[in-house]
Amino acid sequence: MERPPRRAKADAGRWLALACIIVLLAPVVVDARLEPQDLRLPRPFKSGDDISKALGRQQHERMVSVFTGLASREVAHGSLGEMAVPASLDDIADRKPDYFQDEARPAFSETLMRQSSGARIVREDYEVILTPEQLASLDEHYERLEFPSDVVAFIGNDPEDRVYLHTDAQRRRVYVVPASAAERWGR
Amino acid sequence: MIPASVALPLIALATGWLALFPLRKAIGPVFYHIAAFPIGLLAWMVVAALTSAFGIPFGFAVGVAGHVVFVTSVAGLALVLAGRMREGLAVPWWSWPVWGAVFAVLTRHLARAGQTAVVFDSFTHYELSGIWLHDTGLLDTTIMSGRGPLIPAMHAANRLMSGEWTYVPYTLFAYTVLALLAVVFVETAFARLPRTPRVALSLGMVALLGMQPAWTSHSYLVHSNMMSAGYLLIAVAALLAGGGHIGQRRISARERVGWWFLAGLAAAGLATARPDGLAYVYALLALAFVVHARLPHGWRPLAGLYGSLYLVTALVYVPVFATIGIWTAHKLQGSWVLVLIGASALLAVATALLPEAGRLGDWLRVRNNAIRFAAAVNIAAILPLAWVTGERFHVATANVIGNLMRTGGWGSLWYAILGVILLSLVFRREAAFGQREDLILYALLQFFAIGLVIHGLTHPGRLNWMDSFNRVSLHVLPIAWWYVSSFLGALLARPTGGDEAQGVRVIDCTA
């Protein structure tokens, strides 16, 4: 029996639409073979429950603020009470800023240091650059722990509630120094 | 000892089971189990609200207290509004251990695989905020204005359980979305096909989405977008199910309340996962208006939707306002939160009253007139806004189109979606769509309209995958894919479509 013309037209329309959908979805099927990095998207990697591994690949200059805070937590054996910093954060060490849409963002960020350490940030006037003798003394009395972004923590047997941020003569490394050590230098 | 990566999701699952228990028969075993983990995570916000109010850090005792408050409040309100459910779908006793085992195995696998994806926001917005919140207990201005309380609370919870990096929940949300999509595809998009092609096409379309590079990246990315996509899909599906648009079974008035209560909880998740989340909730509230306009009236389903939404947001925002006041900030101001919540109350009143308003109400009850009404309101609101904001609005529009089509890392995905949408408008008669597909398309377009308003008013963004509006497009991608699959399914099915084929049936809602 011949199909009514209207039904035949509707079927033709359905098949045409289906053909168009297949054409539209074909590139999507091809895209399924791509990896995220092929489209410049973040690529998954293995970090597990290790924050240093998770963050270690980040290239931002401001990572120094994050790792300074995390290093402080190691010195505190947990969360920190106070982090003493110089009056100008740029005095901590020489680091380039990050640029976001042509706007410079300083490497040392009080917000990032506060959040990553859980501490109050306190501005103080003190000598930031450590002498070789002071560094040797720290190595003798404390355990040195290295972090990415050239951050070093000096960790004692007892938790510390306060730390000072220092650098060396080259003004590259950031040293997180327990207050108990700094007090021996007359602070 | 169970690692934090496993313990956190399992605790959320158990919490969700308890909170949703009064609704289990209304929403059925599948939605009940799938929604449990995302809904259970909301409890950590209540913990954060308590630590903030009392000025104490995260701890075991306050963690338990927050969960007790959340479960008793949510389950209690559900019982008040929906009552003890005798009708609905039974949840077999064995479904709990089976689902729990599957979830635990998947969680452990993801924890051991250890996969994550990280951008600057991942730690500045979320992990560091989580560290701060864990140590101080304070939902401060930085968190409330720039992050939203939910994700920092989740990261703080991970820290409480001795975790260092929160990564598993994000991938679990991706699986949640894919699982829910598979369910709704079987129940809706391909429902008119015989069993084998129905299941095969449902799984095939879900797999095709899951294999897209953008989806893969976001499945591991420590950010708000996949979680928001999960909450949005749960809410849209629950709203449509409560309107009788999913499944062939007649649902009762009580069941509709249960569905819309779930939608409100998911809306609360969407609202608190990002600072702009409160604005995107309006896409859901507008969808509720449109669905409600055509159904028998009664106040309880709307009370379910708004009640659960306001309950969860109040449990968080009231203590925060009491602690830090009505904050001012660069991003979300405290005053805007109050305005948005207040305006939603006006929308609730409009939703309840307009369908009763004489000839206007009669007109709204005609198929798609409520959508036309909503579209007219959008046009009347957005075009003057575009004219006033001028350049910024145009740039925002150009950027979102440019990102979706070229620079946003989507490949050919949004080309295909746009093409299918246009095809569906040209071949409407051949597809024989019912109202459900119109509602899905409306939800998709309403979401983008809100996004244009947000970005036209605030920041127009940039041509880059990291652009906020570009990433926000992920939230609605499952909805868009649902529409694409629905059109495909409609064309493949025998042409007997329309509302009758979708079996839209809701028994009297005036109880």
CSV table of C-alpha atoms in Angstrom, one decimal, chain A residues 6-7 9-18 20-21 24-36 39-52 54-55 58 60 62-63 66 70 73-74 78-80 98 100-101 111-120, chain B residues 5 112-120 123-124 127-129 131-132 134-136 140 142-143 147 158-159 162-165 167 205 208 211-214 216-217 220-221 408-413 415-416 419-420 423 427 430 461-462 465 481 484 487-488 490-495:
chain,number,residue,atom,x,y,z
A,6,ARG,CA,2.4,13.8,3.9
A,7,ARG,CA,3.9,10.8,5.8
A,9,LYS,CA,7.5,14.0,3.4
A,10,ALA,CA,7.8,13.8,7.2
A,11,ASP,CA,10.0,10.7,6.8
A,12,ALA,CA,12.2,12.6,4.3
A,13,GLY,CA,12.5,15.4,6.7
A,14,ARG,CA,13.4,13.1,9.6
A,15,TRP,CA,16.2,11.4,7.5
A,16,LEU,CA,17.5,14.8,6.4
A,17,ALA,CA,17.7,16.0,10.0
A,18,LEU,CA,19.3,12.8,11.1
A,20,CYS,CA,22.6,16.7,9.5
A,21,ILE,CA,23.0,15.6,13.1
A,24,LEU,CA,27.4,17.8,13.2
A,25,LEU,CA,28.4,15.1,15.7
A,26,ALA,CA,31.2,13.6,13.5
A,27,PRO,CA,33.8,16.2,14.5
A,28,VAL,CA,32.8,15.7,18.2
A,29,VAL,CA,33.5,12.0,17.8
A,30,VAL,CA,36.9,12.9,16.3
A,31,ASP,CA,37.6,15.3,19.2
A,32,ALA,CA,37.1,12.5,21.6
A,33,ARG,CA,40.5,11.2,20.6
A,34,LEU,CA,42.2,14.4,21.7
A,35,GLU,CA,43.9,15.1,25.0
A,36,PRO,CA,43.2,18.2,27.0
A,39,LEU,CA,43.3,22.2,23.1
A,40,ARG,CA,45.6,24.0,25.6
A,41,LEU,CA,43.5,22.9,28.6
A,42,PRO,CA,45.0,21.8,31.9
A,43,ARG,CA,46.3,18.3,31.7
A,44,PRO,CA,45.5,15.9,34.6
A,45,PHE,CA,48.6,14.6,36.4
A,46,LYS,CA,49.3,12.5,39.4
A,47,SER,CA,49.7,14.3,42.7
A,48,GLY,CA,47.9,12.1,45.2
A,49,ASP,CA,47.4,13.7,48.6
A,50,ASP,CA,50.6,15.7,48.3
A,51,ILE,CA,50.2,19.4,48.1
A,52,SER,CA,53.8,20.0,47.1
A,54,ALA,CA,50.0,19.3,43.2
A,55,LEU,CA,51.5,22.8,43.3
A,58,GLN,CA,52.9,26.0,38.9
A,60,HIS,CA,53.7,31.7,38.9
A,62,ARG,CA,53.5,34.2,43.5
A,63,MET,CA,54.0,30.6,44.4
A,66,VAL,CA,52.1,30.1,49.0
A,70,LEU,CA,53.2,26.2,53.8
A,73,ARG,CA,53.2,25.6,59.0
A,74,GLU,CA,56.0,23.1,59.2
A,78,GLY,CA,50.6,23.0,62.5
A,79,SER,CA,49.0,26.3,62.1
A,80,LEU,CA,51.0,29.4,62.8
A,98,ASP,CA,53.4,37.9,37.7
A,100,PHE,CA,47.7,39.1,34.6
A,101,GLN,CA,46.1,40.9,31.6
A,111,THR,CA,46.7,37.4,51.3
A,112,LEU,CA,48.3,34.3,50.0
A,113,MET,CA,50.8,34.2,52.9
A,114,ARG,CA,48.0,34.7,55.4
A,115,GLN,CA,45.8,32.0,54.0
A,116,SER,CA,48.5,29.4,53.4
A,117,SER,CA,49.9,29.9,56.9
A,118,GLY,CA,46.7,30.6,58.8
A,119,ALA,CA,48.7,33.3,60.6
A,120,ARG,CA,48.4,37.0,61.3
B,5,SER,CA,40.4,11.4,50.1
B,112,ARG,CA,44.8,5.8,44.5
B,113,ALA,CA,45.0,7.0,40.9
B,114,GLY,CA,45.8,10.4,42.5
B,115,GLN,CA,44.9,12.4,39.4
B,116,THR,CA,44.4,16.2,39.6
B,117,ALA,CA,44.5,19.3,37.4
B,118,VAL,CA,45.6,22.6,38.8
B,119,VAL,CA,45.4,26.2,37.8
B,120,PHE,CA,46.2,29.3,39.9
B,123,PHE,CA,45.0,26.9,45.3
B,124,THR,CA,44.5,30.7,45.7
B,127,GLU,CA,43.0,25.1,48.9
B,128,LEU,CA,44.4,28.1,50.6
B,129,SER,CA,40.9,29.3,51.6
B,131,ILE,CA,43.6,26.0,55.0
B,132,TRP,CA,42.5,29.3,56.4
B,134,HIS,CA,40.3,24.9,58.8
B,135,ASP,CA,42.8,26.9,61.0
B,136,THR,CA,40.6,29.8,62.0
B,140,ASP,CA,35.8,35.8,56.0
B,142,THR,CA,37.7,36.9,51.0
B,143,ILE,CA,35.9,33.6,51.0
B,147,ARG,CA,35.0,32.0,46.4
B,158,ASN,CA,39.7,17.4,53.9
B,159,ARG,CA,42.3,19.1,56.1
B,162,SER,CA,44.5,15.1,57.7
B,163,GLY,CA,44.4,15.4,53.9
B,164,GLU,CA,46.7,17.8,52.1
B,165,TRP,CA,45.2,18.2,48.7
B,167,TYR,CA,41.0,16.2,44.5
B,205,MET,CA,25.9,9.8,24.1
B,208,LEU,CA,30.9,10.8,23.9
B,211,MET,CA,35.5,11.6,26.3
B,212,GLN,CA,35.7,15.2,25.3
B,213,PRO,CA,39.0,16.9,26.2
B,214,ALA,CA,37.2,19.8,27.9
B,216,THR,CA,38.3,15.3,30.9
B,217,SER,CA,40.1,18.4,32.0
B,220,TYR,CA,40.0,16.7,37.5
B,221,LEU,CA,40.3,20.4,37.7
B,408,GLY,CA,37.7,28.2,24.9
B,409,GLY,CA,39.1,24.7,24.4
B,410,TRP,CA,35.8,23.1,23.5
B,411,GLY,CA,36.8,21.9,20.0
B,412,SER,CA,33.8,21.3,17.9
B,413,LEU,CA,31.4,20.6,20.8
B,415,TYR,CA,29.4,24.1,17.1
B,416,ALA,CA,27.5,20.8,17.2
B,419,GLY,CA,23.8,23.3,15.0
B,420,VAL,CA,21.5,20.8,16.6
B,423,LEU,CA,18.1,22.1,13.3
B,427,PHE,CA,12.6,20.4,11.9
B,430,GLU,CA,9.6,16.0,12.4
B,461,GLY,CA,36.1,38.6,30.2
B,462,ARG,CA,38.7,37.6,27.6
B,465,TRP,CA,39.8,29.1,28.2
B,481,TRP,CA,23.8,17.6,25.7
B,484,VAL,CA,20.9,17.3,21.7
B,487,PHE,CA,16.4,15.7,19.4
B,488,LEU,CA,18.3,12.7,18.2
B,490,ALA,CA,12.9,12.1,18.8
B,491,LEU,CA,14.1,11.7,15.2
B,492,LEU,CA,14.9,8.0,15.7
B,493,ALA,CA,11.6,7.2,17.3
B,494,ARG,CA,8.4,6.5,15.5
B,495,PRO,CA,6.6,9.9,15.1
